[in-house]
């Protein structure tokens, strides 16, 4: 049965993202300070760099910039993950990509829930990096059984949220009132709880196994642990953070600074050491640090060739460093990254001609004004040379496993770097999720192809890529 008054999932996502931001601002005061710093920096960059402003205007990113943020959560069971997948689907968010964090000593694997079509991303690019704890990696069988029993008892969704998910699935969407209720109810899953669900002693045991395990198992639900705004210049924000009472981690994750940003650069700071009441305590006596701050700068999405080059250069720099980047070796790490990345072309035309990045193509004024009396096949490059078509890099909408591991580690205060023998298990993850994850590269290729088709139609030509 179809429902005539359904609210578009894109709008539900946009509202949810705003509600989440309001909740987080109340919960984590430094988030407000960070948002202000990012807004100031973005205004400064747009003022001083007309080329960046023009590029963002042509893709429409300029309108979504202030809305743009990602959050992260960690869940404990397959059922929690599968239900989250259904909850996010109500908001038009699908699981994109598979990230295995175990090589970095973090016992989770993850996906990112996000919108997949450029027109939906334009309404709201809100993403949630979602990790599933791999309980099978807890070596101690008693502790593992204890963790499982605690998780089996909790229910992380309100009854009304579950009913609205079902309503949406059965009737093809939610009406205005239901959408409003859904946003309010869904938000409850991500809220912070000062009361733990275990005793102080159990918390200590879980935490001694891995801080992350305690963070997932000892609480009522998967509290949102950060909400990350997008900045146009991460180096400026990183440099100004201390003035605002914020201490960033030692290195910016991802590629080095470039003329033409690629993929994703991120930095984070530890936000809160929070008072916790364990079940054997009336008042908060313990503490736990789960929630932190993060900012990111997004650049061009890379093709498989571009990504392979990125991975090779990143690994070469890290191999040469012979250690995980930290406070003490940060300057050397940055130098090594810059040296190695000179091998990655730093102009959009080279990146495009060498097939390293994805682009969106737009017909120019000149192209529209041109006489299309001579229909036929024309090459994309020829039309770009004739200035009938302009190429604009496609923004990277996803995450990077090595960066994510660095973010996890810095916030868990984890210097131990646990080594897990067990490896990547996408199949188990997808089984828990209840559906396959989407290949992010196929999404970029689709957007690129659609933009070429639109140009073909507008110019009345058949364009050969
Ligand atoms: C997620 C860390 C990864 C990112 O931006 O790469 C992440 C977590 O700590 O739960 O958010
Ligand atoms: Ni993040």
Short mmCIF file of C-alpha atoms and ligand atoms in Angstrom, two decimals:
data_model
loop_
_atom_site.label_atom_id
_atom_site.label_comp_id
_atom_site.label_asym_id
_atom_site.label_seq_id
_atom_site.Cartn_x
_atom_site.Cartn_y
_atom_site.Cartn_z
CA UNK A 1 0.00 0.00 0.00
CA UNK A 2 1.48 3.35 -0.90
CA UNK A 3 1.16 6.39 1.24
CA UNK A 4 0.44 9.70 -0.46
CA UNK A 5 1.59 11.96 2.31
CA UNK A 6 5.03 10.53 2.92
CA UNK A 7 7.80 12.86 3.96
CA UNK A 8 10.89 12.35 1.82
CA UNK A 9 13.52 10.25 3.63
CA UNK A 10 16.04 12.94 2.69
CA UNK A 11 14.10 15.48 4.72
CA UNK A 12 13.80 13.11 7.68
CA UNK A 13 17.58 12.69 7.56
CA UNK A 14 18.09 16.44 7.38
CA UNK A 15 15.88 16.95 10.45
CA UNK A 16 17.47 14.09 12.32
CA UNK A 17 20.94 15.44 11.66
CA UNK A 18 19.90 18.81 13.04
CA UNK A 19 18.28 17.23 16.11
CA UNK A 20 21.42 15.18 16.72
CA UNK A 21 23.56 18.28 16.49
CA UNK A 22 21.36 20.13 19.00
CA UNK A 23 21.51 17.20 21.40
CA UNK A 24 25.28 16.89 21.11
CA UNK A 25 25.79 20.62 21.60
CA UNK A 26 23.94 20.33 24.89
CA UNK A 27 25.82 17.23 25.95
CA UNK A 28 29.33 18.31 24.90
CA UNK A 29 30.00 22.04 25.35
CA UNK A 30 33.28 21.98 23.37
CA UNK A 31 31.29 20.89 20.32
CA UNK A 32 29.69 24.35 20.21
CA UNK A 33 33.12 26.01 20.39
CA UNK A 34 34.39 23.78 17.59
CA UNK A 35 31.38 24.51 15.37
CA UNK A 36 32.03 28.24 15.74
CA UNK A 37 35.70 27.87 14.89
CA UNK A 38 34.85 25.80 11.81
CA UNK A 39 32.21 28.29 10.64
CA UNK A 40 34.68 31.18 10.99
CA UNK A 41 37.39 29.29 9.13
CA UNK A 42 35.05 28.32 6.30
CA UNK A 43 33.90 31.92 5.88
CA UNK A 44 37.54 33.04 5.80
CA UNK A 45 38.49 30.45 3.15
CA UNK A 46 35.47 31.27 0.96
CA UNK A 47 36.38 34.97 1.19
CA UNK A 48 40.03 34.56 0.35
CA UNK A 49 39.88 31.76 -2.20
CA UNK A 50 37.48 32.48 -5.06
CA UNK A 51 38.45 29.26 -6.87
CA UNK A 52 37.30 27.13 -3.92
CA UNK A 53 34.11 29.18 -3.64
CA UNK A 54 33.41 28.72 -7.36
CA UNK A 55 34.02 24.98 -7.23
CA UNK A 56 31.71 24.52 -4.23
CA UNK A 57 29.06 26.64 -5.86
CA UNK A 58 29.07 24.60 -9.06
CA UNK A 59 28.60 21.29 -7.23
CA UNK A 60 26.08 22.74 -4.77
CA UNK A 61 28.33 21.77 -1.86
CA UNK A 62 28.30 25.35 -0.67
CA UNK A 63 24.66 24.95 0.38
CA UNK A 64 25.22 21.73 2.25
CA UNK A 65 28.46 22.82 3.96
CA UNK A 66 26.81 24.12 7.14
CA UNK A 67 24.69 20.98 7.41
CA UNK A 68 27.57 18.66 6.83
CA UNK A 69 28.63 16.37 9.64
CA UNK A 70 29.23 12.74 10.48
CA UNK A 71 28.73 10.89 13.72
CA UNK A 72 30.01 7.56 15.02
CA UNK A 73 28.51 4.81 17.12
CA UNK A 74 29.51 1.31 18.21
CA UNK A 75 27.08 -1.55 18.73
CA UNK A 76 27.45 -4.92 20.41
CA UNK A 77 25.26 -7.44 18.62
CA UNK A 78 24.17 -8.52 15.16
CA UNK A 79 20.59 -7.73 16.04
CA UNK A 80 21.43 -4.20 17.09
CA UNK A 81 23.28 -3.66 13.83
CA UNK A 82 20.47 -5.11 11.71
CA UNK A 83 17.84 -2.94 13.40
CA UNK A 84 20.03 0.15 13.04
CA UNK A 85 20.26 -0.64 9.34
CA UNK A 86 16.45 -0.54 9.16
CA UNK A 87 16.30 2.64 11.26
CA UNK A 88 18.78 4.41 8.98
CA UNK A 89 16.87 3.21 5.91
CA UNK A 90 13.86 5.24 7.07
CA UNK A 91 16.12 8.28 6.62
CA UNK A 92 17.43 7.19 3.23
CA UNK A 93 20.77 6.01 4.61
CA UNK A 94 22.38 2.82 3.36
CA UNK A 95 25.48 0.94 4.46
CA UNK A 96 28.37 1.98 2.25
CA UNK A 97 31.80 0.36 2.44
CA UNK A 98 33.33 -2.19 4.79
CA UNK A 99 36.12 -1.17 7.15
CA UNK A 100 38.14 -3.69 9.10
CA UNK A 101 39.83 -2.11 12.11
CA UNK A 102 41.40 -5.24 13.59
CA UNK A 103 44.77 -4.81 11.85
CA UNK A 104 45.08 -1.61 13.87
CA UNK A 105 44.29 -3.41 17.11
CA UNK A 106 40.68 -2.21 17.40
CA UNK A 107 38.27 -5.18 17.78
CA UNK A 108 35.52 -3.91 15.47
CA UNK A 109 34.47 -3.85 11.86
CA UNK A 110 32.38 -1.06 10.43
CA UNK A 111 30.37 0.53 7.68
CA UNK A 112 29.14 4.06 7.01
CA UNK A 113 25.42 4.71 6.71
CA UNK A 114 24.80 7.53 4.26
CA UNK A 115 22.72 8.75 1.33
CA UNK A 116 23.94 7.36 -1.98
CA UNK A 117 22.65 9.61 -4.76
CA UNK A 118 24.11 13.07 -5.44
CA UNK A 119 20.69 14.72 -5.22
CA UNK A 120 20.04 13.12 -1.80
CA UNK A 121 23.52 14.00 -0.60
CA UNK A 122 22.75 17.55 -1.58
CA UNK A 123 19.75 17.66 0.79
CA UNK A 124 21.75 16.18 3.64
CA UNK A 125 25.17 14.51 3.51
CA UNK A 126 24.78 13.24 7.10
CA UNK A 127 26.74 10.02 7.69
CA UNK A 128 27.16 7.68 10.63
CA UNK A 129 30.28 5.55 10.96
CA UNK A 130 28.91 2.43 12.61
CA UNK A 131 31.06 -0.24 14.21
CA UNK A 132 30.16 -3.71 15.39
CA UNK A 133 32.15 -5.07 18.29
CA UNK A 134 33.80 -8.41 17.51
CA UNK A 135 33.12 -10.24 20.75
CA UNK A 136 34.81 -13.34 19.38
CA UNK A 137 38.10 -11.48 19.83
CA UNK A 138 37.75 -11.43 23.63
CA UNK A 139 40.10 -14.25 24.63
CA UNK A 140 38.82 -14.82 28.13
CA UNK A 141 35.74 -17.12 27.73
CA UNK A 142 34.13 -16.03 30.99
CA UNK A 143 34.44 -12.37 30.19
CA UNK A 144 33.12 -13.00 26.70
CA UNK A 145 30.09 -14.84 28.09
CA UNK A 146 29.53 -12.04 30.58
CA UNK A 147 29.67 -9.40 27.82
CA UNK A 148 27.26 -11.42 25.72
CA UNK A 149 24.78 -11.79 28.56
CA UNK A 150 24.83 -8.06 29.34
CA UNK A 151 24.28 -7.17 25.70
CA UNK A 152 21.50 -9.73 25.33
CA UNK A 153 19.55 -7.96 28.06
CA UNK A 154 19.56 -4.49 26.65
CA UNK A 155 17.22 -2.97 24.15
CA UNK A 156 18.66 0.09 22.45
CA UNK A 157 15.50 1.22 20.63
CA UNK A 158 12.33 2.68 22.07
CA UNK A 159 9.16 0.69 21.41
CA UNK A 160 7.77 3.59 19.42
CA UNK A 161 10.90 3.83 17.26
CA UNK A 162 10.54 0.13 16.41
CA UNK A 163 6.86 0.60 15.57
CA UNK A 164 7.63 3.56 13.31
CA UNK A 165 10.36 1.64 11.47
CA UNK A 166 7.84 -1.07 10.78
CA UNK A 167 5.22 1.46 9.76
CA UNK A 168 7.66 2.99 7.28
CA UNK A 169 8.63 -0.41 5.85
CA UNK A 170 5.05 -1.50 5.40
CA UNK A 171 3.59 1.71 4.06
CA UNK A 172 6.47 3.02 2.02
CA UNK A 173 7.28 5.91 4.32
CA UNK A 174 6.10 8.11 7.16
CA UNK A 175 3.66 11.00 7.18
CA UNK A 176 4.44 14.38 8.74
CA UNK A 177 3.42 13.49 12.30
CA UNK A 178 5.09 10.08 12.15
CA UNK A 179 8.28 11.62 10.77
CA UNK A 180 8.37 14.09 13.62
CA UNK A 181 7.86 11.33 16.18
CA UNK A 182 10.44 9.18 14.46
CA UNK A 183 13.15 11.84 14.73
CA UNK A 184 12.41 12.26 18.42
CA UNK A 185 12.29 8.53 19.14
CA UNK A 186 15.31 7.59 17.01
CA UNK A 187 17.37 10.21 18.81
CA UNK A 188 16.88 8.32 22.10
CA UNK A 189 19.09 5.48 20.85
CA UNK A 190 22.07 7.83 20.54
CA UNK A 191 21.75 9.65 23.83
CA UNK A 192 24.39 9.57 26.55
CA UNK A 193 23.56 7.78 29.83
CA UNK A 194 25.37 8.59 33.04
CA UNK A 195 24.34 5.27 34.55
CA UNK A 196 26.29 2.23 33.54
CA UNK A 197 24.62 -1.20 33.29
CA UNK A 198 27.37 -3.10 35.13
CA UNK A 199 29.20 -2.91 38.46
CA UNK A 200 32.43 -0.95 38.86
CA UNK A 201 34.36 -4.22 39.06
CA UNK A 202 32.89 -5.57 35.83
CA UNK A 203 33.56 -2.27 34.12
CA UNK A 204 37.22 -2.55 35.15
CA UNK A 205 37.46 -6.07 33.76
CA UNK A 206 35.91 -5.11 30.44
CA UNK A 207 38.04 -2.03 30.21
CA UNK A 208 41.21 -3.97 30.98
CA UNK A 209 40.43 -6.25 28.03
CA UNK A 210 39.96 -3.23 25.77
CA UNK A 211 38.61 0.24 26.56
CA UNK A 212 36.36 -0.06 23.57
CA UNK A 213 34.72 -3.21 24.91
CA UNK A 214 33.76 -1.38 28.10
CA UNK A 215 32.43 1.50 26.05
CA UNK A 216 30.07 -0.78 24.14
CA UNK A 217 29.09 -3.29 26.78
CA UNK A 218 28.76 -1.22 29.97
CA UNK A 219 26.14 1.23 28.75
CA UNK A 220 22.47 1.26 27.86
CA UNK A 221 22.93 2.22 24.27
CA UNK A 222 25.32 3.25 21.48
CA UNK A 223 25.84 6.87 22.52
CA UNK A 224 27.00 9.03 19.66
CA UNK A 225 30.71 9.48 20.40
CA UNK A 226 31.50 12.39 18.09
CA UNK A 227 29.87 14.64 15.54
CA UNK A 228 32.28 16.00 12.99
CA UNK A 229 31.83 19.21 11.02
CA UNK A 230 33.49 19.68 7.62
CA UNK A 231 36.06 22.45 7.36
CA UNK A 232 37.54 23.90 4.20
CA UNK A 233 40.98 24.22 5.83
CA UNK A 234 41.88 21.75 8.53
CA UNK A 235 45.36 23.19 9.13
CA UNK A 236 43.90 26.55 10.16
CA UNK A 237 41.43 24.88 12.53
CA UNK A 238 44.15 22.62 13.98
CA UNK A 239 46.39 25.63 14.61
CA UNK A 240 43.62 27.65 16.27
CA UNK A 241 42.20 24.89 18.45
CA UNK A 242 44.46 25.63 21.48
CA UNK A 243 43.22 29.27 21.59
CA UNK A 244 39.75 27.83 22.07
CA UNK A 245 40.76 25.55 24.88
CA UNK A 246 40.88 22.46 22.64
CA UNK A 247 43.92 20.17 22.39
CA UNK A 248 44.10 18.29 19.09
CA UNK A 249 45.83 14.95 18.52
CA UNK A 250 49.43 15.18 17.34
CA UNK A 251 48.98 14.42 13.65
CA UNK A 252 46.30 15.06 11.08
CA UNK A 253 45.18 11.72 9.63
CA UNK A 254 45.03 11.16 5.90
CA UNK A 255 46.95 12.74 3.04
CA UNK A 256 49.26 15.75 3.58
CA UNK A 257 48.22 19.31 2.75
CA UNK A 258 47.94 19.85 -1.01
CA UNK A 259 46.78 22.42 -3.55
CA UNK A 260 44.09 19.97 -4.62
CA UNK A 261 42.79 18.11 -1.56
CA UNK A 262 42.10 14.40 -1.96
CA UNK A 263 40.03 11.96 0.13
CA UNK A 264 39.80 12.97 3.74
CA UNK A 265 41.98 14.69 6.35
CA UNK A 266 40.89 14.42 9.98
CA UNK A 267 41.97 15.42 13.43
CA UNK A 268 40.35 14.82 16.79
CA UNK A 269 40.58 15.87 20.41
CA UNK A 270 39.64 14.21 23.63
CA UNK A 271 36.55 15.94 24.87
CA UNK A 272 35.18 14.59 28.09
CA UNK A 273 36.06 12.54 31.08
CA UNK A 274 32.56 11.81 32.28
CA UNK A 275 31.23 10.87 35.68
CA UNK A 276 29.56 7.48 35.70
CA UNK A 277 27.44 5.70 38.27
CA UNK A 278 27.91 1.94 38.21
CA UNK A 279 25.10 -0.38 39.26
CA UNK A 280 26.64 -0.90 42.69
CA UNK A 281 26.77 2.86 43.31
CA UNK A 282 24.03 5.36 44.05
CA UNK A 283 25.90 8.33 42.66
CA UNK A 284 28.53 8.86 40.04
CA UNK A 285 31.85 7.71 41.43
CA UNK A 286 33.53 6.35 38.37
CA UNK A 287 34.48 7.98 35.14
CA UNK A 288 34.60 7.01 31.50
CA UNK A 289 35.78 8.90 28.44
CA UNK A 290 33.81 8.06 25.37
CA UNK A 291 32.96 11.24 23.63
CA UNK A 292 35.40 13.38 21.74
CA UNK A 293 35.56 16.00 19.03
CA UNK A 294 36.73 15.69 15.48
CA UNK A 295 36.97 17.86 12.39
CA UNK A 296 37.59 16.92 8.81
CA UNK A 297 38.41 18.33 5.42
CA UNK A 298 37.10 16.49 2.39
CA UNK A 299 38.73 16.35 -1.03
CA UNK A 300 38.39 14.52 -4.31
CA UNK A 301 37.11 10.93 -4.43
CA UNK A 302 39.79 8.70 -5.94
CA UNK A 303 39.38 5.98 -8.55
CA UNK A 304 40.77 2.50 -7.76
CA UNK A 305 44.04 3.61 -9.42
CA UNK A 306 44.17 6.81 -7.38
CA UNK A 307 43.35 4.94 -4.20
CA UNK A 308 46.06 2.36 -4.85
CA UNK A 309 48.57 5.18 -5.29
CA UNK A 310 47.35 6.83 -2.07
CA UNK A 311 47.65 3.57 -0.12
CA UNK A 312 51.12 2.89 -1.52
CA UNK A 313 52.44 6.34 -0.59
CA UNK A 314 50.84 6.28 2.86
CA UNK A 315 52.29 2.84 3.59
CA UNK A 316 55.71 3.87 2.32
CA UNK A 317 55.75 6.90 4.64
CA UNK A 318 54.56 4.81 7.60
CA UNK A 319 57.06 2.04 6.90
CA UNK A 320 59.84 4.56 6.86
CA UNK A 321 58.62 6.06 10.14
CA UNK A 322 58.77 2.53 11.63
CA UNK A 323 56.21 3.40 14.30
CA UNK A 324 52.66 4.64 14.70
CA UNK A 325 52.58 8.43 14.36
CA UNK A 326 52.58 10.10 17.77
CA UNK A 327 53.47 13.30 19.60
CA UNK A 328 57.21 12.58 19.52
CA UNK A 329 57.56 11.71 15.83
CA UNK A 330 54.84 14.01 14.42
CA UNK A 331 57.19 16.46 12.68
CA UNK A 332 59.15 13.65 11.04
CA UNK A 333 55.91 11.90 9.99
CA UNK A 334 54.63 15.07 8.33
CA UNK A 335 57.94 15.48 6.47
CA UNK A 336 57.89 11.88 5.27
CA UNK A 337 54.28 12.20 4.12
CA UNK A 338 55.09 15.34 2.15
CA UNK A 339 58.13 13.71 0.55
CA UNK A 340 56.30 10.56 -0.49
CA UNK A 341 53.22 12.39 -1.72
CA UNK A 342 55.19 14.46 -4.23
CA UNK A 343 54.52 11.37 -6.39
CA UNK A 344 50.78 12.15 -6.38
CA UNK A 345 49.98 14.75 -9.09
CA UNK A 346 48.67 17.92 -7.48
CA UNK A 347 46.52 19.46 -10.20
CA UNK A 348 42.96 18.50 -11.09
CA UNK A 349 43.78 18.24 -14.79
CA UNK A 350 46.60 15.74 -14.18
CA UNK A 351 44.46 13.77 -11.74
CA UNK A 352 41.70 13.64 -14.33
CA UNK A 353 43.87 12.84 -17.31
CA UNK A 354 45.65 10.08 -15.40
CA UNK A 355 42.35 8.63 -14.16
CA UNK A 356 43.20 9.13 -10.48
CA UNK A 357 40.03 10.91 -9.34
CA UNK A 358 36.31 11.01 -10.12
CA UNK A 359 34.80 14.15 -11.59
CA UNK A 360 31.43 15.69 -12.27
CA UNK A 361 30.96 17.36 -15.60
CA UNK A 362 28.92 20.49 -16.18
CA UNK A 363 28.01 22.28 -19.40
CA UNK A 364 29.37 25.83 -19.42
CA UNK A 365 27.57 28.99 -20.59
CA UNK A 366 29.69 28.79 -23.70
CA UNK A 367 28.61 25.21 -24.28
CA UNK A 368 24.94 26.11 -23.90
CA UNK A 369 25.28 29.05 -26.26
CA UNK A 370 27.05 26.96 -28.90
CA UNK A 371 25.26 25.91 -32.02
CA UNK A 372 24.66 22.20 -31.94
CA UNK A 373 23.95 21.87 -35.64
CA UNK A 374 26.58 19.24 -36.00
CA UNK A 375 25.34 16.32 -33.99
CA UNK A 376 27.55 13.30 -33.63
CA UNK A 377 30.04 11.82 -31.30
CA UNK A 378 32.52 14.09 -29.61
CA UNK A 379 35.21 13.36 -27.08
CA UNK A 380 34.87 14.57 -23.53
CA UNK A 381 38.40 15.93 -23.65
CA UNK A 382 37.65 17.82 -26.86
CA UNK A 383 34.61 19.44 -25.27
CA UNK A 384 36.63 20.37 -22.19
CA UNK A 385 39.35 21.90 -24.39
CA UNK A 386 36.66 23.85 -26.24
CA UNK A 387 35.37 25.03 -22.83
CA UNK A 388 31.93 23.60 -23.51
CA UNK A 389 32.26 21.38 -20.47
CA UNK A 390 33.87 21.98 -17.09
CA UNK A 391 35.15 19.19 -14.84
CA UNK A 392 34.78 19.53 -11.07
CA UNK A 393 36.20 16.91 -8.67
CA UNK A 394 33.65 14.72 -6.96
CA UNK A 395 33.86 15.01 -3.18
CA UNK A 396 34.83 11.93 -1.15
CA UNK A 397 31.83 10.94 0.96
CA UNK A 398 33.40 8.00 2.82
CA UNK A 399 36.06 7.14 5.39
CA UNK A 400 39.59 5.75 5.53
CA UNK A 401 40.39 2.69 7.64
CA UNK A 402 43.91 3.77 8.62
CA UNK A 403 42.63 7.21 9.63
CA UNK A 404 39.70 5.72 11.52
CA UNK A 405 42.10 3.47 13.43
CA UNK A 406 44.19 6.51 14.36
CA UNK A 407 41.07 8.31 15.59
CA UNK A 408 39.94 5.31 17.63
CA UNK A 409 43.37 4.91 19.18
CA UNK A 410 43.88 8.51 20.11
CA UNK A 411 40.52 8.58 21.83
CA UNK A 412 40.86 5.30 23.61
CA UNK A 413 44.23 6.49 24.88
CA UNK A 414 45.42 3.19 23.48
CA UNK A 415 49.13 2.90 23.09
CA UNK A 416 49.24 -0.86 23.51
CA UNK A 417 48.33 -1.78 19.92
CA UNK A 418 46.82 -5.17 20.56
CA UNK A 419 47.55 -7.68 17.85
CA UNK A 420 44.60 -9.75 16.68
CA UNK A 421 45.27 -12.94 14.76
CA UNK A 422 41.80 -12.99 13.29
CA UNK A 423 41.22 -11.11 10.07
CA UNK A 424 38.81 -9.22 7.96
CA UNK A 425 35.41 -10.83 7.84
CA UNK A 426 33.12 -8.89 5.56
CA UNK A 427 30.84 -11.85 5.17
CA UNK A 428 30.15 -12.12 8.90
CA UNK A 429 29.57 -8.38 9.04
CA UNK A 430 27.07 -8.44 6.20
CA UNK A 431 25.31 -11.40 7.69
CA UNK A 432 24.89 -9.45 10.93
CA UNK A 433 23.76 -6.40 8.98
CA UNK A 434 21.18 -8.40 7.07
CA UNK A 435 22.24 -7.12 3.67
CA UNK A 436 25.38 -6.50 1.62
CA UNK A 437 27.33 -3.27 1.98
CA UNK A 438 27.47 -1.03 -1.09
CA UNK A 439 30.72 -0.55 -2.96
CA UNK A 440 31.51 3.16 -2.64
CA UNK A 441 33.56 3.22 -5.84
CA UNK A 442 30.55 2.13 -7.88
CA UNK A 443 28.58 5.06 -6.44
CA UNK A 444 31.21 7.60 -7.52
CA UNK A 445 31.41 6.03 -10.97
CA UNK A 446 27.60 6.25 -11.26
CA UNK A 447 27.53 9.93 -10.33
CA UNK A 448 30.30 10.67 -12.81
CA UNK A 449 28.48 8.77 -15.57
CA UNK A 450 25.17 10.52 -14.86
CA UNK A 451 26.87 13.90 -15.14
CA UNK A 452 28.29 12.98 -18.55
CA UNK A 453 24.84 11.84 -19.65
CA UNK A 454 23.35 15.15 -18.53
CA UNK A 455 25.98 17.00 -20.53
CA UNK A 456 25.18 14.84 -23.58
CA UNK A 457 21.51 15.73 -23.32
CA UNK A 458 22.13 19.43 -22.75
CA UNK A 459 24.50 19.66 -25.72
CA UNK A 460 22.54 17.30 -27.94
CA UNK A 461 25.65 15.23 -28.48
CA UNK A 462 26.78 11.76 -27.76
CA UNK A 463 29.88 12.12 -25.65
CA UNK A 464 32.63 9.53 -25.65
CA UNK A 465 34.35 9.41 -22.26
C1 LIG B 1 34.85 5.78 15.00
C2 LIG B 1 36.18 6.30 14.57
C3 LIG B 1 36.24 6.49 13.07
C4 LIG B 1 36.28 8.46 11.46
O1 LIG B 1 35.91 9.60 11.22
O2 LIG B 1 37.16 7.88 10.81
C5 LIG B 1 35.66 7.76 12.59
C6 LIG B 1 34.74 5.56 16.49
O3 LIG B 1 35.60 5.99 17.25
O4 LIG B 1 33.70 4.96 16.88
O5 LIG B 1 34.71 8.29 13.08
NI1 LIG B 2 34.82 10.41 12.76
#
